[in-house]
Amino acid sequence: MQEIAITEEKPLLTGQADTTKDAELAARILLDQGQEHNVETPHGVLHVTLHGTRTTRRPAILTFHDVGLDSKSCFSPLFKFEEMQEIVKNFTLIHIDAPGQEEGAAAYPTGYQYPSMETIAEMIPAVLQFFNFRTVIGVGVGAGAYILSKFTLANPDSVEGLVLINIDTNARGWIDWAAQKLSSVTSSLTEQILSHLFSQEELSSNTDLVQSHRERISKASNLINIELLWKTYNSRRDLNIDRNCTFKCPVMLVVGDQAPYEDAAVECNSKLDPTTTSFLKVTNSYVFLFSPAKLTEAFKYFIQGMGYMASSCMTRLSRSRTTSLSSSYSMDGSRSRSRTLSQGSQGGQMPPSPSQTMEVSC
């Protein structure tokens, strides 16, 4: 189906033009700031920010942030990136904050029982129902990637695609548990979370980004809430994913080179269906700030693979990837040289395609 743009042939009167410009400006400001909602769920209230017009012709892009971040600090660098605007204008964005993690949230009282990872995942269907969306494309980072994975496994018909950044699907083993206990004694909560967000090399360099996150987390008014989410994430269970029990939608795994969870992401990739999984590695742990262009290109290509934005121009990464795929499959006569994820099919679904790994330096 093609979108047809209808232009106004008759010029507007001066007063009408001013009114129209004011309305457009107001709409643009509203789109930029987002509409904040407190959504009631069976397990408590979730703070949700919506960007867009709530059109349900396409799935919404639903995001979930990592520990030590909220939806704004986690995803603004990506979704405000200039080249991402082509995607933003075509989809409604739904940013979910984990309980008590939104900016300015009141601190929970001592002894508060924070919900488990499984419970938080069970809160998401209420958000979809609140905004009247039947399906979503999930984008999760770290703890948020784990939560969206739990949601997707329990609600496979509600997720058309899944982007998992710095994912660890495993429960913490005894060695990890002991290391975490030692770290909690020798390091502050802020330093523990920073070691989760950044590589050791990035921490040693003590860049402006690391310093800004250190200051933001240490001075957060809801620091107790952040600690509760951190403890809950470290108590997560194994997702028990394998080739026989896996996601039923296309998945794009993204991880930073030398990121704390690089090995875990590689292991996750080995457990997923290779016909519906793509793997992207970038050079920094904080992929949104250091590699937004590469992530945007890969995300656009991923969406095209699901049958959306087919008319969008292919980017340099997409063209390079297509060429690489054609070359790598040319030795196998049973595979098509021209197969790419941007092909369309009936119902907006993609025919199976081989798993790909993209090593990106930026």
mmCIF file of C-alpha atoms in Angstrom:
data_model
loop_
_atom_site.group_PDB
_atom_site.id
_atom_site.type_symbol
_atom_site.label_atom_id
_atom_site.label_comp_id
_atom_site.label_asym_id
_atom_site.label_seq_id
_atom_site.Cartn_x
_atom_site.Cartn_y
_atom_site.Cartn_z
ATOM 1 C CA MET A 1 0.000 0.000 0.000
ATOM 2 C CA GLN A 2 1.428 3.359 -1.024
ATOM 3 C CA GLU A 3 1.060 6.524 1.021
ATOM 4 C CA ILE A 4 -0.275 9.422 -1.044
ATOM 5 C CA ALA A 5 0.536 12.964 -0.019
ATOM 6 C CA ILE A 6 -2.153 15.540 -0.885
ATOM 7 C CA THR A 7 -0.985 19.135 -1.115
ATOM 8 C CA GLU A 8 -3.170 22.198 -0.693
ATOM 9 C CA GLU A 9 -3.442 24.027 -4.017
ATOM 10 C CA LYS A 10 -5.206 27.135 -2.712
ATOM 11 C CA PRO A 11 -3.044 29.470 -0.626
ATOM 12 C CA LEU A 12 -4.135 30.040 2.959
ATOM 13 C CA LEU A 13 -5.077 33.457 4.224
ATOM 14 C CA THR A 14 -2.494 35.201 6.404
ATOM 15 C CA GLY A 15 -4.386 34.578 9.609
ATOM 16 C CA GLN A 16 -4.980 30.944 8.710
ATOM 17 C CA ALA A 17 -1.305 30.471 7.889
ATOM 18 C CA ASP A 18 -0.254 31.854 11.287
ATOM 19 C CA THR A 19 -2.748 29.605 13.057
ATOM 20 C CA THR A 20 -1.512 26.600 11.114
ATOM 21 C CA LYS A 21 2.118 27.381 11.960
ATOM 22 C CA ASP A 22 1.239 27.740 15.654
ATOM 23 C CA ALA A 23 -0.577 24.401 15.587
ATOM 24 C CA GLU A 24 2.343 22.711 13.849
ATOM 25 C CA LEU A 25 4.783 24.183 16.364
ATOM 26 C CA ALA A 26 2.636 23.031 19.282
ATOM 27 C CA ALA A 27 2.400 19.546 17.776
ATOM 28 C CA ARG A 28 6.173 19.441 17.236
ATOM 29 C CA ILE A 29 6.833 20.454 20.850
ATOM 30 C CA LEU A 30 4.364 17.836 22.086
ATOM 31 C CA LEU A 31 6.016 15.189 19.927
ATOM 32 C CA ASP A 32 9.453 16.121 21.237
ATOM 33 C CA GLN A 33 8.481 16.181 24.916
ATOM 34 C CA GLY A 34 6.090 13.257 24.716
ATOM 35 C CA GLN A 35 2.855 12.563 26.547
ATOM 36 C CA GLU A 36 3.380 11.148 30.028
ATOM 37 C CA HIS A 37 0.957 8.620 31.499
ATOM 38 C CA ASN A 38 0.697 6.619 34.693
ATOM 39 C CA VAL A 39 -0.687 3.269 33.587
ATOM 40 C CA GLU A 40 -2.415 1.008 36.103
ATOM 41 C CA THR A 41 -1.393 -2.640 35.847
ATOM 42 C CA PRO A 42 -2.254 -5.727 37.912
ATOM 43 C CA HIS A 43 1.053 -5.293 39.759
ATOM 44 C CA GLY A 44 1.188 -1.531 40.245
ATOM 45 C CA VAL A 45 1.621 1.672 38.271
ATOM 46 C CA LEU A 46 4.059 2.162 35.378
ATOM 47 C CA HIS A 47 5.257 5.543 34.163
ATOM 48 C CA VAL A 48 5.014 5.585 30.363
ATOM 49 C CA THR A 49 5.913 8.291 27.833
ATOM 50 C CA LEU A 50 4.317 8.208 24.388
ATOM 51 C CA HIS A 51 5.621 9.983 21.301
ATOM 52 C CA GLY A 52 3.481 10.117 18.181
ATOM 53 C CA THR A 53 -0.155 9.949 17.205
ATOM 54 C CA ARG A 54 -1.175 6.502 18.504
ATOM 55 C CA THR A 55 -1.862 5.261 14.997
ATOM 56 C CA THR A 56 -2.403 1.505 15.222
ATOM 57 C CA ARG A 57 -1.879 0.781 11.519
ATOM 58 C CA ARG A 58 1.643 -0.261 12.418
ATOM 59 C CA PRO A 59 3.104 -1.764 15.599
ATOM 60 C CA ALA A 60 4.397 0.675 18.178
ATOM 61 C CA ILE A 61 8.084 0.736 19.028
ATOM 62 C CA LEU A 62 8.181 -0.134 22.729
ATOM 63 C CA THR A 63 11.377 0.512 24.684
ATOM 64 C CA PHE A 64 12.660 -0.605 28.074
ATOM 65 C CA HIS A 65 15.772 0.945 29.660
ATOM 66 C CA ASP A 66 18.690 -0.479 31.628
ATOM 67 C CA VAL A 67 19.563 -0.259 35.325
ATOM 68 C CA GLY A 68 20.863 3.150 36.371
ATOM 69 C CA LEU A 69 18.985 4.855 33.553
ATOM 70 C CA ASP A 70 15.432 5.917 32.807
ATOM 71 C CA SER A 71 13.689 5.983 29.452
ATOM 72 C CA LYS A 72 14.842 9.538 28.741
ATOM 73 C CA SER A 73 18.530 9.173 29.601
ATOM 74 C CA CYS A 74 18.688 5.768 27.910
ATOM 75 C CA PHE A 75 16.917 6.355 24.601
ATOM 76 C CA SER A 76 16.995 10.098 23.858
ATOM 77 C CA PRO A 77 20.440 9.962 22.182
ATOM 78 C CA LEU A 78 19.114 7.366 19.736
ATOM 79 C CA PHE A 79 15.599 8.535 18.957
ATOM 80 C CA LYS A 80 16.588 12.214 18.707
ATOM 81 C CA PHE A 81 19.372 11.339 16.298
ATOM 82 C CA GLU A 82 18.763 13.061 12.948
ATOM 83 C CA GLU A 83 18.821 9.934 10.781
ATOM 84 C CA MET A 84 16.411 8.177 13.157
ATOM 85 C CA GLN A 85 13.661 10.708 12.425
ATOM 86 C CA GLU A 86 12.566 8.803 9.336
ATOM 87 C CA ILE A 87 11.640 5.928 11.633
ATOM 88 C CA VAL A 88 10.223 8.117 14.384
ATOM 89 C CA LYS A 89 7.747 9.831 12.072
ATOM 90 C CA ASN A 90 6.424 6.472 10.879
ATOM 91 C CA PHE A 91 5.931 4.767 14.239
ATOM 92 C CA THR A 92 4.497 5.543 17.652
ATOM 93 C CA LEU A 93 7.105 5.312 20.417
ATOM 94 C CA ILE A 94 6.180 3.926 23.837
ATOM 95 C CA HIS A 95 8.906 4.367 26.456
ATOM 96 C CA ILE A 96 8.347 2.404 29.679
ATOM 97 C CA ASP A 97 10.099 3.248 32.933
ATOM 98 C CA ALA A 98 10.618 0.399 35.386
ATOM 99 C CA PRO A 99 8.759 0.971 38.686
ATOM 100 C CA GLY A 100 10.182 3.960 40.530
ATOM 101 C CA GLN A 101 12.923 4.646 37.948
ATOM 102 C CA GLU A 102 11.489 7.692 36.165
ATOM 103 C CA GLU A 103 13.093 11.069 36.733
ATOM 104 C CA GLY A 104 11.820 12.649 39.946
ATOM 105 C CA ALA A 105 10.191 9.457 41.247
ATOM 106 C CA ALA A 106 9.585 9.348 44.988
ATOM 107 C CA ALA A 107 11.887 7.025 46.928
ATOM 108 C CA TYR A 108 10.323 3.789 48.110
ATOM 109 C CA PRO A 109 10.092 3.294 51.889
ATOM 110 C CA THR A 110 12.474 0.992 53.744
ATOM 111 C CA GLY A 111 11.417 -2.634 53.389
ATOM 112 C CA TYR A 112 9.508 -2.088 50.142
ATOM 113 C CA GLN A 113 9.147 -5.331 48.164
ATOM 114 C CA TYR A 114 10.284 -4.510 44.654
ATOM 115 C CA PRO A 115 8.695 -6.566 41.833
ATOM 116 C CA SER A 116 10.724 -9.347 40.213
ATOM 117 C CA MET A 117 11.845 -9.318 36.595
ATOM 118 C CA GLU A 118 8.995 -11.709 35.790
ATOM 119 C CA THR A 119 6.446 -9.460 37.505
ATOM 120 C CA ILE A 120 7.640 -6.360 35.642
ATOM 121 C CA ALA A 121 7.311 -8.271 32.350
ATOM 122 C CA GLU A 122 3.732 -9.176 33.326
ATOM 123 C CA MET A 123 2.912 -5.454 33.643
ATOM 124 C CA ILE A 124 3.591 -4.729 29.958
ATOM 125 C CA PRO A 125 0.339 -6.156 28.453
ATOM 126 C CA ALA A 126 -1.622 -3.538 30.405
ATOM 127 C CA VAL A 127 0.415 -0.814 28.659
ATOM 128 C CA LEU A 128 -0.452 -2.204 25.214
ATOM 129 C CA GLN A 129 -4.112 -2.388 26.192
ATOM 130 C CA PHE A 130 -4.060 1.163 27.563
ATOM 131 C CA PHE A 131 -2.818 2.574 24.246
ATOM 132 C CA ASN A 132 -4.842 0.107 22.161
ATOM 133 C CA PHE A 133 -1.851 -1.484 20.412
ATOM 134 C CA ARG A 134 -2.102 -5.122 19.426
ATOM 135 C CA THR A 135 1.574 -5.580 18.543
ATOM 136 C CA VAL A 136 4.908 -3.878 19.167
ATOM 137 C CA ILE A 137 8.536 -3.912 18.091
ATOM 138 C CA GLY A 138 10.534 -4.169 21.305
ATOM 139 C CA VAL A 139 13.833 -2.387 21.963
ATOM 140 C CA GLY A 140 15.482 -3.238 25.281
ATOM 141 C CA VAL A 141 18.869 -2.553 26.869
ATOM 142 C CA GLY A 142 20.503 -4.678 29.582
ATOM 143 C CA ALA A 143 17.876 -5.286 32.250
ATOM 144 C CA GLY A 144 15.260 -3.901 29.847
ATOM 145 C CA ALA A 145 16.327 -6.420 27.214
ATOM 146 C CA TYR A 146 15.831 -9.226 29.732
ATOM 147 C CA ILE A 147 12.374 -7.921 30.702
ATOM 148 C CA LEU A 148 11.247 -7.597 27.072
ATOM 149 C CA SER A 149 12.546 -11.114 26.420
ATOM 150 C CA LYS A 150 10.375 -12.458 29.248
ATOM 151 C CA PHE A 151 7.401 -10.535 27.886
ATOM 152 C CA THR A 152 7.984 -11.833 24.348
ATOM 153 C CA LEU A 153 8.297 -15.465 25.418
ATOM 154 C CA ALA A 154 5.018 -15.190 27.340
ATOM 155 C CA ASN A 155 3.210 -13.143 24.654
ATOM 156 C CA PRO A 156 4.652 -14.201 21.272
ATOM 157 C CA ASP A 157 1.688 -12.870 19.285
ATOM 158 C CA SER A 158 2.193 -9.365 20.702
ATOM 159 C CA VAL A 159 5.759 -8.856 19.423
ATOM 160 C CA GLU A 160 6.620 -8.516 15.728
ATOM 161 C CA GLY A 161 10.340 -7.912 16.256
ATOM 162 C CA LEU A 162 12.836 -7.631 19.078
ATOM 163 C CA VAL A 163 16.041 -5.599 19.385
ATOM 164 C CA LEU A 164 18.103 -6.727 22.380
ATOM 165 C CA ILE A 165 21.124 -4.627 23.354
ATOM 166 C CA ASN A 166 23.740 -5.966 25.798
ATOM 167 C CA ILE A 167 21.485 -8.872 26.738
ATOM 168 C CA ASP A 168 22.345 -11.529 29.318
ATOM 169 C CA THR A 169 19.755 -14.319 29.328
ATOM 170 C CA ASN A 170 21.505 -16.309 32.069
ATOM 171 C CA ALA A 171 20.957 -16.265 35.802
ATOM 172 C CA ARG A 172 24.009 -15.279 37.821
ATOM 173 C CA GLY A 173 26.165 -18.287 38.675
ATOM 174 C CA TRP A 174 27.898 -18.898 41.996
ATOM 175 C CA ILE A 175 31.090 -17.222 40.840
ATOM 176 C CA ASP A 176 29.161 -14.167 39.610
ATOM 177 C CA TRP A 177 27.166 -14.134 42.841
ATOM 178 C CA ALA A 178 30.325 -14.217 44.965
ATOM 179 C CA ALA A 179 31.931 -11.497 42.839
ATOM 180 C CA GLN A 180 28.813 -9.357 43.211
ATOM 181 C CA LYS A 181 28.833 -9.819 46.986
ATOM 182 C CA LEU A 182 32.487 -8.783 47.150
ATOM 183 C CA SER A 183 31.818 -5.809 44.884
ATOM 184 C CA SER A 184 28.957 -4.652 47.103
ATOM 185 C CA VAL A 185 31.413 -4.508 50.021
ATOM 186 C CA THR A 186 34.321 -2.851 48.219
ATOM 187 C CA SER A 187 32.481 -0.607 45.746
ATOM 188 C CA SER A 188 29.631 1.877 46.025
ATOM 189 C CA LEU A 189 26.301 1.238 44.317
ATOM 190 C CA THR A 190 27.148 3.867 41.725
ATOM 191 C CA GLU A 191 30.434 2.177 40.795
ATOM 192 C CA GLN A 192 28.745 -1.226 40.594
ATOM 193 C CA ILE A 193 26.185 0.109 38.123
ATOM 194 C CA LEU A 194 28.844 1.912 36.092
ATOM 195 C CA SER A 195 30.719 -1.385 35.734
ATOM 196 C CA HIS A 196 27.478 -2.807 34.357
ATOM 197 C CA LEU A 197 27.038 -0.003 31.832
ATOM 198 C CA PHE A 198 30.632 0.473 30.645
ATOM 199 C CA SER A 199 33.674 -1.624 29.806
ATOM 200 C CA GLN A 200 36.730 -1.577 32.075
ATOM 201 C CA GLU A 201 38.640 0.357 29.424
ATOM 202 C CA GLU A 202 35.950 3.039 29.312
ATOM 203 C CA LEU A 203 35.883 3.250 33.104
ATOM 204 C CA SER A 204 39.671 3.547 33.259
ATOM 205 C CA SER A 205 39.579 6.378 30.732
ATOM 206 C CA ASN A 206 37.014 8.123 32.958
ATOM 207 C CA THR A 207 35.497 9.977 30.026
ATOM 208 C CA ASP A 208 33.076 12.869 30.375
ATOM 209 C CA LEU A 209 30.234 10.437 29.694
ATOM 210 C CA VAL A 210 31.286 8.149 32.550
ATOM 211 C CA GLN A 211 31.684 11.134 34.877
ATOM 212 C CA SER A 212 28.258 12.523 33.980
ATOM 213 C CA HIS A 213 26.588 9.168 34.663
ATOM 214 C CA ARG A 214 28.496 8.817 37.938
ATOM 215 C CA GLU A 215 27.272 12.219 39.091
ATOM 216 C CA ARG A 216 23.698 11.637 37.894
ATOM 217 C CA ILE A 217 23.345 8.254 39.608
ATOM 218 C CA SER A 218 25.056 9.212 42.879
ATOM 219 C CA LYS A 219 22.889 12.314 43.259
ATOM 220 C CA ALA A 220 19.595 10.725 42.173
ATOM 221 C CA SER A 221 16.747 11.402 44.595
ATOM 222 C CA ASN A 222 15.434 7.887 43.940
ATOM 223 C CA LEU A 223 18.755 6.111 44.492
ATOM 224 C CA ILE A 224 17.080 3.559 46.770
ATOM 225 C CA ASN A 225 14.756 2.645 43.881
ATOM 226 C CA ILE A 226 17.727 2.196 41.552
ATOM 227 C CA GLU A 227 19.337 -0.106 44.109
ATOM 228 C CA LEU A 228 16.148 -2.183 44.332
ATOM 229 C CA LEU A 229 16.052 -2.661 40.555
ATOM 230 C CA TRP A 230 19.776 -3.501 40.564
ATOM 231 C CA LYS A 231 19.258 -6.210 43.196
ATOM 232 C CA THR A 232 16.237 -7.553 41.338
ATOM 233 C CA TYR A 233 18.170 -7.760 38.078
ATOM 234 C CA ASN A 234 21.018 -9.608 39.785
ATOM 235 C CA SER A 235 18.458 -12.103 41.118
ATOM 236 C CA ARG A 236 17.080 -12.863 37.661
ATOM 237 C CA ARG A 237 16.379 -16.411 36.541
ATOM 238 C CA ASP A 238 17.742 -18.139 33.473
ATOM 239 C CA LEU A 239 15.506 -17.569 30.440
ATOM 240 C CA ASN A 240 16.170 -21.158 29.316
ATOM 241 C CA ILE A 241 16.326 -20.219 25.650
ATOM 242 C CA ASP A 242 17.487 -22.760 23.092
ATOM 243 C CA ARG A 243 16.759 -23.676 19.471
ATOM 244 C CA ASN A 244 13.620 -25.556 20.550
ATOM 245 C CA CYS A 245 12.355 -22.883 22.930
ATOM 246 C CA THR A 246 13.048 -19.481 21.466
ATOM 247 C CA PHE A 247 11.482 -16.278 20.144
ATOM 248 C CA LYS A 248 8.982 -16.636 17.313
ATOM 249 C CA CYS A 249 9.757 -13.184 15.880
ATOM 250 C CA PRO A 250 12.831 -11.713 14.149
ATOM 251 C CA VAL A 251 15.553 -10.712 16.619
ATOM 252 C CA MET A 252 18.470 -8.304 16.301
ATOM 253 C CA LEU A 253 21.172 -8.675 18.962
ATOM 254 C CA VAL A 254 23.451 -5.685 19.546
ATOM 255 C CA VAL A 255 26.504 -5.608 21.807
ATOM 256 C CA GLY A 256 29.470 -3.338 22.316
ATOM 257 C CA ASP A 257 32.975 -4.645 21.791
ATOM 258 C CA GLN A 258 34.516 -5.442 25.213
ATOM 259 C CA ALA A 259 31.192 -4.585 26.854
ATOM 260 C CA PRO A 260 30.550 -6.323 30.204
ATOM 261 C CA TYR A 261 28.017 -8.646 28.563
ATOM 262 C CA GLU A 262 29.750 -9.287 25.255
ATOM 263 C CA ASP A 263 30.252 -13.012 25.938
ATOM 264 C CA ALA A 264 26.676 -13.364 27.177
ATOM 265 C CA ALA A 265 25.320 -11.773 23.988
ATOM 266 C CA VAL A 266 27.443 -14.075 21.837
ATOM 267 C CA GLU A 267 26.151 -17.067 23.804
ATOM 268 C CA CYS A 268 22.565 -15.836 23.373
ATOM 269 C CA ASN A 269 23.138 -15.583 19.633
ATOM 270 C CA SER A 270 24.194 -19.239 19.534
ATOM 271 C CA LYS A 271 20.919 -20.274 21.188
ATOM 272 C CA LEU A 272 18.558 -18.414 18.850
ATOM 273 C CA ASP A 273 17.100 -19.473 15.525
ATOM 274 C CA PRO A 274 19.785 -18.546 12.967
ATOM 275 C CA THR A 275 17.176 -18.004 10.230
ATOM 276 C CA THR A 276 15.560 -15.083 12.077
ATOM 277 C CA THR A 277 18.468 -13.607 14.059
ATOM 278 C CA SER A 278 20.942 -10.842 13.212
ATOM 279 C CA PHE A 279 23.962 -9.952 15.348
ATOM 280 C CA LEU A 280 25.530 -6.483 15.403
ATOM 281 C CA LYS A 281 28.727 -5.645 17.262
ATOM 282 C CA VAL A 282 29.867 -2.044 17.654
ATOM 283 C CA THR A 283 33.050 -0.633 19.167
ATOM 284 C CA ASN A 284 31.681 0.930 22.365
ATOM 285 C CA SER A 285 29.545 -0.284 25.253
ATOM 286 C CA TYR A 286 27.299 2.797 25.209
ATOM 287 C CA VAL A 287 26.057 2.196 21.666
ATOM 288 C CA PHE A 288 23.399 4.946 21.669
ATOM 289 C CA LEU A 289 25.872 7.787 22.089
ATOM 290 C CA PHE A 290 28.937 6.466 20.286
ATOM 291 C CA SER A 291 27.286 4.547 17.451
ATOM 292 C CA PRO A 292 23.814 6.030 16.788
ATOM 293 C CA ALA A 293 24.370 6.134 13.011
ATOM 294 C CA LYS A 294 25.317 2.471 12.790
ATOM 295 C CA LEU A 295 22.513 1.392 15.108
ATOM 296 C CA THR A 296 20.001 3.515 13.183
ATOM 297 C CA GLU A 297 21.043 1.951 9.881
ATOM 298 C CA ALA A 298 20.807 -1.558 11.293
ATOM 299 C CA PHE A 299 17.442 -0.810 12.911
ATOM 300 C CA LYS A 300 16.037 0.590 9.682
ATOM 301 C CA TYR A 301 17.209 -2.501 7.835
ATOM 302 C CA PHE A 302 15.649 -4.687 10.549
ATOM 303 C CA ILE A 303 12.296 -2.916 10.174
ATOM 304 C CA GLN A 304 12.451 -3.206 6.398
ATOM 305 C CA GLY A 305 12.969 -6.928 6.870
ATOM 306 C CA MET A 306 9.585 -7.105 8.592
ATOM 307 C CA GLY A 307 7.898 -5.471 5.600
ATOM 308 C CA TYR A 308 7.717 -1.872 6.882
ATOM 309 C CA MET A 309 9.225 1.250 5.302
ATOM 310 C CA ALA A 310 9.951 -0.691 2.115
ATOM 311 C CA SER A 311 10.244 2.560 0.132
ATOM 312 C CA SER A 312 12.967 3.884 2.436
ATOM 313 C CA CYS A 313 16.372 4.310 0.812
ATOM 314 C CA MET A 314 18.886 1.668 1.780
ATOM 315 C CA THR A 315 21.757 3.045 3.827
ATOM 316 C CA ARG A 316 25.468 2.491 3.414
ATOM 317 C CA LEU A 317 25.485 -0.249 6.043
ATOM 318 C CA SER A 318 22.517 -1.942 4.367
ATOM 319 C CA ARG A 319 24.138 -1.837 0.934
ATOM 320 C CA SER A 320 27.416 -3.105 2.361
ATOM 321 C CA ARG A 321 25.615 -5.858 4.202
ATOM 322 C CA THR A 322 23.663 -6.907 1.115
ATOM 323 C CA THR A 323 26.840 -7.053 -0.955
ATOM 324 C CA SER A 324 28.594 -9.031 1.749
ATOM 325 C CA LEU A 325 25.715 -11.484 2.000
ATOM 326 C CA SER A 326 25.596 -11.985 -1.742
ATOM 327 C CA SER A 327 29.317 -12.726 -1.779
ATOM 328 C CA SER A 328 29.277 -15.035 1.229
ATOM 329 C CA TYR A 329 26.384 -17.091 -0.066
ATOM 330 C CA SER A 330 27.690 -17.375 -3.629
ATOM 331 C CA MET A 331 29.609 -20.515 -2.741
ATOM 332 C CA ASP A 332 26.401 -22.291 -1.755
ATOM 333 C CA GLY A 333 24.248 -22.985 -4.757
ATOM 334 C CA SER A 334 21.195 -23.713 -2.647
ATOM 335 C CA ARG A 335 21.029 -20.144 -1.366
ATOM 336 C CA SER A 336 19.890 -17.114 -3.293
ATOM 337 C CA ARG A 337 22.586 -14.517 -4.010
ATOM 338 C CA SER A 338 20.100 -11.658 -3.874
ATOM 339 C CA ARG A 339 18.264 -12.526 -0.650
ATOM 340 C CA THR A 340 18.156 -9.589 1.768
ATOM 341 C CA LEU A 341 16.119 -8.713 4.854
ATOM 342 C CA SER A 342 14.506 -5.844 2.985
ATOM 343 C CA GLN A 343 12.422 -8.158 0.811
ATOM 344 C CA GLY A 344 8.697 -8.112 1.477
ATOM 345 C CA SER A 345 6.215 -10.933 1.629
ATOM 346 C CA GLN A 346 2.580 -11.519 2.354
ATOM 347 C CA GLY A 347 1.294 -10.288 5.685
ATOM 348 C CA GLY A 348 4.368 -8.141 6.271
ATOM 349 C CA GLN A 349 6.396 -11.209 7.263
ATOM 350 C CA MET A 350 9.824 -12.114 6.003
ATOM 351 C CA PRO A 351 10.844 -15.415 4.516
ATOM 352 C CA PRO A 352 13.539 -17.126 6.586
ATOM 353 C CA SER A 353 17.012 -15.759 6.032
ATOM 354 C CA PRO A 354 20.380 -16.899 7.351
ATOM 355 C CA SER A 355 21.828 -15.467 10.512
ATOM 356 C CA GLN A 356 24.276 -12.638 9.942
ATOM 357 C CA THR A 357 26.981 -11.051 12.068
ATOM 358 C CA MET A 358 28.018 -7.476 11.378
ATOM 359 C CA GLU A 359 31.268 -6.170 12.852
ATOM 360 C CA VAL A 360 31.036 -2.377 12.872
ATOM 361 C CA SER A 361 33.837 0.012 13.757
ATOM 362 C CA CYS A 362 33.015 3.622 14.453
#
